[in-house]
mmCIF file of C-alpha atoms and ligand atoms in Angstrom:
data_model
loop_
_atom_site.group_PDB
_atom_site.id
_atom_site.type_symbol
_atom_site.label_atom_id
_atom_site.label_comp_id
_atom_site.label_asym_id
_atom_site.label_seq_id
_atom_site.Cartn_x
_atom_site.Cartn_y
_atom_site.Cartn_z
ATOM 1 C CA UNK Q 10 17.266 7.454 47.636
ATOM 2 C CA UNK Q 11 18.966 4.822 49.793
ATOM 3 C CA UNK Q 12 16.907 2.155 51.434
ATOM 4 C CA UNK Q 13 15.649 4.168 54.363
ATOM 5 C CA UNK Q 14 14.075 1.098 55.990
ATOM 6 C CA UNK Q 15 17.555 0.275 57.238
ATOM 7 C CA UNK Q 16 17.651 3.447 59.279
ATOM 8 C CA UNK Q 17 14.096 4.694 59.714
ATOM 9 C CA UNK Q 18 14.871 6.685 62.800
ATOM 10 C CA UNK Q 19 17.699 8.726 61.332
ATOM 11 C CA UNK Q 20 16.015 9.495 58.002
ATOM 12 C CA UNK Q 21 12.254 9.709 58.382
ATOM 13 C CA UNK Q 22 10.403 9.127 55.135
ATOM 14 C CA UNK Q 23 8.741 12.311 53.960
ATOM 15 C CA UNK Q 24 5.606 12.783 51.898
ATOM 16 C CA UNK Q 25 7.926 13.848 49.105
ATOM 17 C CA UNK Q 26 9.798 10.511 49.324
ATOM 18 C CA UNK Q 27 6.544 8.583 49.261
ATOM 19 C CA UNK Q 28 5.279 10.591 46.289
ATOM 20 C CA UNK Q 29 8.505 9.899 44.404
ATOM 21 C CA UNK Q 30 8.032 6.211 45.144
ATOM 22 C CA UNK Q 31 4.463 6.243 43.794
ATOM 23 C CA UNK Q 32 5.756 8.109 40.746
ATOM 24 C CA UNK Q 33 8.563 5.565 40.247
ATOM 25 C CA UNK Q 34 6.062 2.698 40.367
ATOM 26 C CA UNK Q 35 3.677 4.402 37.937
ATOM 27 C CA UNK Q 36 6.489 5.294 35.534
ATOM 28 C CA UNK Q 37 7.781 1.737 35.609
ATOM 29 C CA UNK Q 38 4.253 0.419 35.007
ATOM 30 C CA UNK Q 39 3.805 2.842 32.102
ATOM 31 C CA UNK Q 40 7.065 1.632 30.556
ATOM 32 C CA UNK Q 41 6.044 -1.999 30.998
ATOM 33 C CA UNK Q 42 2.614 -1.397 29.468
ATOM 34 C CA UNK Q 43 4.352 0.335 26.590
ATOM 35 C CA UNK Q 44 6.777 -2.562 26.164
ATOM 36 C CA UNK Q 45 3.834 -4.991 26.287
ATOM 37 C CA UNK Q 46 2.251 -3.207 23.318
ATOM 38 C CA UNK Q 47 5.517 -3.055 21.354
ATOM 39 C CA UNK Q 48 6.737 -6.590 21.910
ATOM 40 C CA UNK Q 49 8.602 -7.969 18.921
ATOM 41 C CA UNK Q 50 6.639 -11.184 19.545
ATOM 42 C CA UNK Q 51 3.453 -9.227 18.756
ATOM 43 C CA UNK Q 52 4.879 -8.186 15.371
ATOM 44 C CA UNK Q 53 6.013 -11.746 14.713
ATOM 45 C CA UNK Q 54 2.544 -13.117 15.457
ATOM 46 C CA UNK Q 55 1.008 -10.477 13.231
ATOM 47 C CA UNK Q 56 3.383 -11.398 10.392
ATOM 48 C CA UNK Q 57 2.713 -15.138 10.790
ATOM 49 C CA UNK Q 58 -1.054 -14.584 10.922
ATOM 50 C CA UNK Q 59 -0.938 -12.363 7.857
ATOM 51 C CA UNK Q 60 1.002 -15.041 5.947
ATOM 52 C CA UNK Q 61 -1.595 -17.636 6.916
ATOM 53 C CA UNK Q 62 -4.481 -15.357 5.914
ATOM 54 C CA UNK Q 63 -2.842 -14.723 2.546
ATOM 55 C CA UNK Q 64 -2.278 -18.462 2.139
ATOM 56 C CA UNK Q 65 -5.952 -19.178 2.919
ATOM 57 C CA UNK Q 66 -7.106 -16.550 0.454
ATOM 58 C CA UNK Q 67 -4.942 -18.076 -2.289
ATOM 59 C CA UNK Q 68 -6.158 -21.596 -1.446
ATOM 60 C CA UNK Q 69 -9.794 -20.436 -1.563
ATOM 61 C CA UNK Q 70 -9.176 -18.688 -4.844
ATOM 62 C CA UNK Q 71 -7.700 -21.876 -6.390
ATOM 63 C CA UNK Q 72 -10.561 -23.995 -5.092
ATOM 64 C CA UNK Q 73 -13.076 -21.560 -6.432
ATOM 65 C CA UNK Q 74 -11.307 -21.592 -9.826
ATOM 66 C CA UNK Q 75 -11.425 -25.406 -9.826
ATOM 67 C CA UNK Q 76 -15.179 -25.258 -9.138
ATOM 68 C CA UNK Q 77 -15.615 -22.823 -12.021
ATOM 69 C CA UNK Q 78 -13.585 -25.058 -14.354
ATOM 70 C CA UNK Q 79 -15.580 -28.141 -13.350
ATOM 71 C CA UNK Q 80 -18.750 -26.239 -14.181
ATOM 72 C CA UNK Q 81 -17.294 -25.182 -17.564
ATOM 73 C CA UNK Q 82 -16.320 -28.798 -18.374
ATOM 74 C CA UNK Q 83 -19.703 -30.189 -17.339
ATOM 75 C CA UNK Q 84 -21.543 -27.540 -19.310
ATOM 76 C CA UNK Q 85 -19.407 -28.196 -22.428
ATOM 77 C CA UNK Q 86 -19.983 -31.953 -22.162
ATOM 78 C CA UNK Q 87 -23.692 -31.604 -21.639
ATOM 79 C CA UNK Q 88 -24.032 -29.099 -24.517
ATOM 80 C CA UNK Q 89 -21.981 -31.368 -26.792
ATOM 81 C CA UNK Q 90 -24.145 -34.371 -25.837
ATOM 82 C CA UNK Q 91 -27.290 -32.381 -26.715
ATOM 83 C CA UNK Q 92 -25.821 -31.386 -30.066
ATOM 84 C CA UNK Q 93 -24.720 -34.994 -30.777
ATOM 85 C CA UNK Q 94 -28.253 -36.243 -30.110
ATOM 86 C CA UNK Q 95 -29.609 -33.607 -32.463
ATOM 87 C CA UNK Q 96 -27.037 -34.638 -35.107
ATOM 88 C CA UNK Q 97 -28.059 -38.319 -34.812
ATOM 89 C CA UNK Q 98 -31.674 -37.310 -35.491
ATOM 90 C CA UNK Q 99 -30.580 -35.265 -38.526
ATOM 91 C CA UNK Q 100 -28.492 -38.173 -39.838
ATOM 92 C CA UNK Q 101 -31.496 -40.487 -39.567
ATOM 93 C CA UNK Q 102 -33.651 -37.863 -41.277
ATOM 94 C CA UNK Q 103 -31.077 -37.536 -44.074
ATOM 95 C CA UNK Q 104 -31.519 -41.186 -44.976
ATOM 96 C CA UNK Q 105 -35.221 -40.646 -45.635
ATOM 97 C CA UNK Q 106 -34.844 -37.462 -47.700
ATOM 98 C CA UNK Q 107 -35.125 -37.667 -51.461
ATOM 99 C CA UNK Q 108 -35.078 -34.024 -52.584
ATOM 100 C CA UNK Q 109 -31.437 -32.930 -53.103
ATOM 101 C CA UNK Q 110 -32.083 -29.377 -51.776
ATOM 102 C CA UNK Q 111 -33.545 -30.774 -48.576
ATOM 103 C CA UNK Q 112 -30.570 -33.167 -48.206
ATOM 104 C CA UNK Q 113 -28.166 -30.281 -48.790
ATOM 105 C CA UNK Q 114 -29.874 -28.193 -46.088
ATOM 106 C CA UNK Q 115 -29.663 -31.092 -43.643
ATOM 107 C CA UNK Q 116 -25.981 -31.667 -44.412
ATOM 108 C CA UNK Q 117 -25.302 -27.969 -43.967
ATOM 109 C CA UNK Q 118 -27.036 -28.040 -40.592
ATOM 110 C CA UNK Q 119 -25.032 -31.127 -39.562
ATOM 111 C CA UNK Q 120 -21.795 -29.384 -40.540
ATOM 112 C CA UNK Q 121 -22.751 -26.405 -38.372
ATOM 113 C CA UNK Q 122 -23.409 -28.761 -35.466
ATOM 114 C CA UNK Q 123 -19.989 -30.369 -36.009
ATOM 115 C CA UNK Q 124 -18.391 -26.925 -35.772
ATOM 116 C CA UNK Q 125 -20.245 -26.214 -32.540
ATOM 117 C CA UNK Q 126 -19.090 -29.537 -31.055
ATOM 118 C CA UNK Q 127 -15.502 -28.745 -32.120
ATOM 119 C CA UNK Q 128 -15.719 -25.369 -30.388
ATOM 120 C CA UNK Q 129 -17.108 -27.009 -27.244
ATOM 121 C CA UNK Q 130 -14.317 -29.609 -27.343
ATOM 122 C CA UNK Q 131 -11.769 -26.794 -27.488
ATOM 123 C CA UNK Q 132 -13.390 -25.069 -24.513
ATOM 124 C CA UNK Q 133 -13.396 -28.340 -22.586
ATOM 125 C CA UNK Q 134 -9.805 -29.136 -23.455
ATOM 126 C CA UNK Q 135 -8.591 -25.705 -22.349
ATOM 127 C CA UNK Q 136 -10.541 -26.023 -19.107
ATOM 128 C CA UNK Q 137 -9.073 -29.499 -18.490
ATOM 129 C CA UNK Q 138 -5.553 -28.180 -19.025
ATOM 130 C CA UNK Q 139 -6.100 -25.287 -16.660
ATOM 131 C CA UNK Q 140 -7.761 -27.625 -14.161
ATOM 132 C CA UNK Q 141 -4.692 -29.861 -14.144
ATOM 133 C CA UNK Q 142 -2.416 -26.837 -13.744
ATOM 134 C CA UNK Q 143 -4.453 -25.340 -10.870
ATOM 135 C CA UNK Q 144 -4.690 -28.787 -9.292
ATOM 136 C CA UNK Q 145 -0.884 -29.087 -9.268
ATOM 137 C CA UNK Q 146 -0.505 -25.618 -7.844
ATOM 138 C CA UNK Q 147 -3.118 -26.344 -5.165
ATOM 139 C CA UNK Q 148 -1.320 -29.540 -4.147
ATOM 140 C CA UNK Q 149 1.966 -27.643 -3.783
ATOM 141 C CA UNK Q 150 0.146 -24.862 -1.916
ATOM 142 C CA UNK Q 151 -1.509 -27.271 0.530
ATOM 143 C CA UNK Q 152 1.863 -28.824 1.340
ATOM 144 C CA UNK Q 153 2.944 -25.545 3.006
ATOM 145 C CA UNK Q 154 -0.103 -25.311 5.293
ATOM 146 C CA UNK Q 155 1.250 -27.075 8.378
ATOM 147 C CA UNK Q 156 4.442 -24.997 8.402
ATOM 148 C CA UNK Q 157 2.383 -21.795 8.312
ATOM 149 C CA UNK Q 158 0.014 -22.980 11.042
ATOM 150 C CA UNK Q 159 2.985 -24.071 13.172
ATOM 151 C CA UNK Q 160 4.570 -20.634 12.749
ATOM 152 C CA UNK Q 161 1.377 -18.960 14.000
ATOM 153 C CA UNK Q 162 1.171 -21.342 16.929
ATOM 154 C CA UNK Q 163 4.834 -20.823 17.880
ATOM 155 C CA UNK Q 164 4.499 -17.022 17.605
ATOM 156 C CA UNK Q 165 1.281 -17.121 19.623
ATOM 157 C CA UNK Q 166 2.941 -19.076 22.437
ATOM 158 C CA UNK Q 167 5.958 -16.772 22.399
ATOM 159 C CA UNK Q 168 3.712 -13.709 22.716
ATOM 160 C CA UNK Q 169 1.751 -15.362 25.492
ATOM 161 C CA UNK Q 170 4.951 -16.094 27.422
ATOM 162 C CA UNK Q 171 6.275 -12.574 26.915
ATOM 163 C CA UNK Q 172 3.012 -10.908 27.987
ATOM 164 C CA UNK Q 173 2.628 -13.267 30.969
ATOM 165 C CA UNK Q 174 6.089 -12.228 32.162
ATOM 166 C CA UNK Q 175 5.210 -8.530 31.855
ATOM 167 C CA UNK Q 176 1.808 -9.068 33.474
ATOM 168 C CA UNK Q 177 3.533 -10.734 36.405
ATOM 169 C CA UNK Q 178 5.762 -7.667 36.796
ATOM 170 C CA UNK Q 179 2.732 -5.383 36.444
ATOM 171 C CA UNK Q 180 0.912 -7.321 39.176
ATOM 172 C CA UNK Q 181 3.926 -6.895 41.413
ATOM 173 C CA UNK Q 182 3.996 -3.146 40.726
ATOM 174 C CA UNK Q 183 0.275 -2.941 41.345
ATOM 175 C CA UNK Q 184 0.751 -4.470 44.794
ATOM 176 C CA UNK Q 185 3.623 -2.062 45.487
ATOM 177 C CA UNK Q 186 1.451 0.836 44.301
ATOM 178 C CA UNK Q 187 -1.364 -0.063 46.711
ATOM 179 C CA UNK Q 188 1.056 -0.054 49.618
ATOM 180 C CA UNK Q 189 2.769 3.175 48.539
ATOM 181 C CA UNK Q 190 -0.513 5.009 47.959
ATOM 182 C CA UNK Q 191 -1.923 3.735 51.237
ATOM 183 C CA UNK Q 192 0.781 5.642 53.063
ATOM 184 C CA UNK Q 193 -0.204 8.985 51.569
ATOM 185 C CA UNK Q 194 -3.148 11.204 52.493
ATOM 186 C CA UNK Q 195 -6.211 11.098 50.207
ATOM 187 C CA UNK Q 196 -5.857 14.779 49.351
ATOM 188 C CA UNK Q 197 -2.224 14.326 48.293
ATOM 189 C CA UNK Q 198 -3.154 11.309 46.153
ATOM 190 C CA UNK Q 199 -6.065 13.173 44.562
ATOM 191 C CA UNK Q 200 -3.725 16.001 43.583
ATOM 192 C CA UNK Q 201 -1.136 13.486 42.330
ATOM 193 C CA UNK Q 202 -3.741 11.765 40.150
ATOM 194 C CA UNK Q 203 -4.953 15.090 38.772
ATOM 195 C CA UNK Q 204 -1.445 16.271 37.798
ATOM 196 C CA UNK Q 205 -0.516 12.847 36.439
ATOM 197 C CA UNK Q 206 -3.632 12.801 34.246
ATOM 198 C CA UNK Q 207 -2.677 16.152 32.701
ATOM 199 C CA UNK Q 208 1.137 15.960 32.700
ATOM 200 C CA UNK Q 209 1.945 12.240 32.649
ATOM 201 C CA UNK Q 210 4.555 12.662 35.367
ATOM 202 C CA UNK Q 211 3.135 14.256 38.503
ATOM 203 C CA UNK Q 212 6.194 14.574 40.714
ATOM 204 C CA UNK Q 213 9.401 16.347 39.767
ATOM 205 C CA UNK Q 214 12.559 17.040 41.701
ATOM 206 C CA UNK Q 215 14.127 20.409 42.243
ATOM 207 C CA UNK Q 216 17.690 20.078 40.968
ATOM 208 C CA UNK Q 217 19.551 23.234 41.882
ATOM 209 C CA UNK Q 218 17.131 25.916 40.667
ATOM 210 C CA UNK Q 219 15.687 23.716 37.967
ATOM 211 C CA UNK Q 220 12.470 21.657 37.983
ATOM 212 C CA UNK Q 221 13.345 18.351 36.328
ATOM 213 C CA UNK Q 222 9.731 18.011 35.171
ATOM 214 C CA UNK Q 223 9.578 21.072 32.921
ATOM 215 C CA UNK Q 224 13.365 21.743 32.852
ATOM 216 C CA UNK Q 225 12.810 25.425 33.581
ATOM 217 C CA UNK Q 226 14.844 27.384 36.100
ATOM 218 C CA UNK Q 227 13.076 28.960 39.031
ATOM 219 C CA UNK Q 228 14.073 32.478 40.031
ATOM 220 C CA UNK Q 229 15.807 32.925 43.378
ATOM 221 C CA UNK Q 230 12.556 34.350 44.787
ATOM 222 C CA UNK Q 231 10.581 31.367 43.473
ATOM 223 C CA UNK Q 232 13.060 28.956 45.003
ATOM 224 C CA UNK Q 233 12.564 30.706 48.358
ATOM 225 C CA UNK Q 234 8.780 30.366 48.075
ATOM 226 C CA UNK Q 235 9.073 26.700 47.083
ATOM 227 C CA UNK Q 236 11.384 25.973 49.990
ATOM 228 C CA UNK Q 237 9.008 27.643 52.453
ATOM 229 C CA UNK Q 238 6.125 25.681 50.985
ATOM 230 C CA UNK Q 239 8.075 22.420 51.233
ATOM 231 C CA UNK Q 240 9.092 23.121 54.814
ATOM 232 C CA UNK Q 241 5.447 23.134 55.920
ATOM 233 C CA UNK Q 242 4.266 20.390 53.523
ATOM 234 C CA UNK Q 243 6.678 17.581 54.355
ATOM 235 C CA UNK Q 244 8.994 18.270 51.412
ATOM 236 C CA UNK Q 245 6.314 18.906 48.782
ATOM 237 C CA UNK Q 246 5.808 22.144 46.859
ATOM 238 C CA UNK Q 247 4.393 23.236 43.493
ATOM 239 C CA UNK Q 248 6.468 24.095 40.455
ATOM 240 C CA UNK Q 249 5.370 27.654 39.533
ATOM 241 C CA UNK Q 250 6.129 26.886 35.866
ATOM 242 C CA UNK Q 251 4.523 23.493 35.145
ATOM 243 C CA UNK Q 252 2.290 22.885 38.152
ATOM 244 C CA UNK Q 253 3.907 19.547 38.949
ATOM 245 C CA UNK Q 254 4.440 18.547 42.540
ATOM 246 C CA UNK Q 255 8.011 19.401 43.439
ATOM 247 C CA UNK Q 256 9.811 17.034 45.791
ATOM 248 C CA UNK Q 257 12.526 18.729 47.830
HETATM 249 ZN ZN1 ZN R 30 8.179 22.359 36.530
#
């Protein structure tokens, strides 16, 4: 349609024209809302956030492992200290023993304690080695934190800008929609809303014999009926096939 506001007297705007305008606005708004949901910036933010979440999980896991290793080391040291104290008492006792069998039993017990301390030392040493390894990995891991947080922040801002731009366009369309709807009768709008709710697109054009909503041809008799209907309804009829409002 050409801009009829230039020549309102020659080409009066029909109900059909106004309905097509409301439909155009709604379709454009639908497309914008769709684009808003599918913004590449949204995917980028999701990817950056997922990377950060993964990073945090790995950091927490390393910290938790370090806590476990510290506990293992402390336990090994405390157990070894207890065994050492026991061994000192046995060594003192050994000096006072005269019976060889009793001395032998004490020495056997001390040897067992030595083995236990050796085992604890091994446990502690392994834990210390792993602690140093995890510590190095944690340091390297922490050095990547700011880059990941920056990426989330950049993606977040980009999404905000992109959605703000679309929201501005949607606000504009919303204002246009209010004006366009205000120029149509309540009954016409109610029917429009009903058809739009069920069919998505409420208004179709008759192109030749074909409804461009359902893409079905109307018979010659149907076209006659539709034209009669439109003549008394300011250019609006019903598609006998899909029930959309036909603009003629
Ligand atoms: Zn149709």
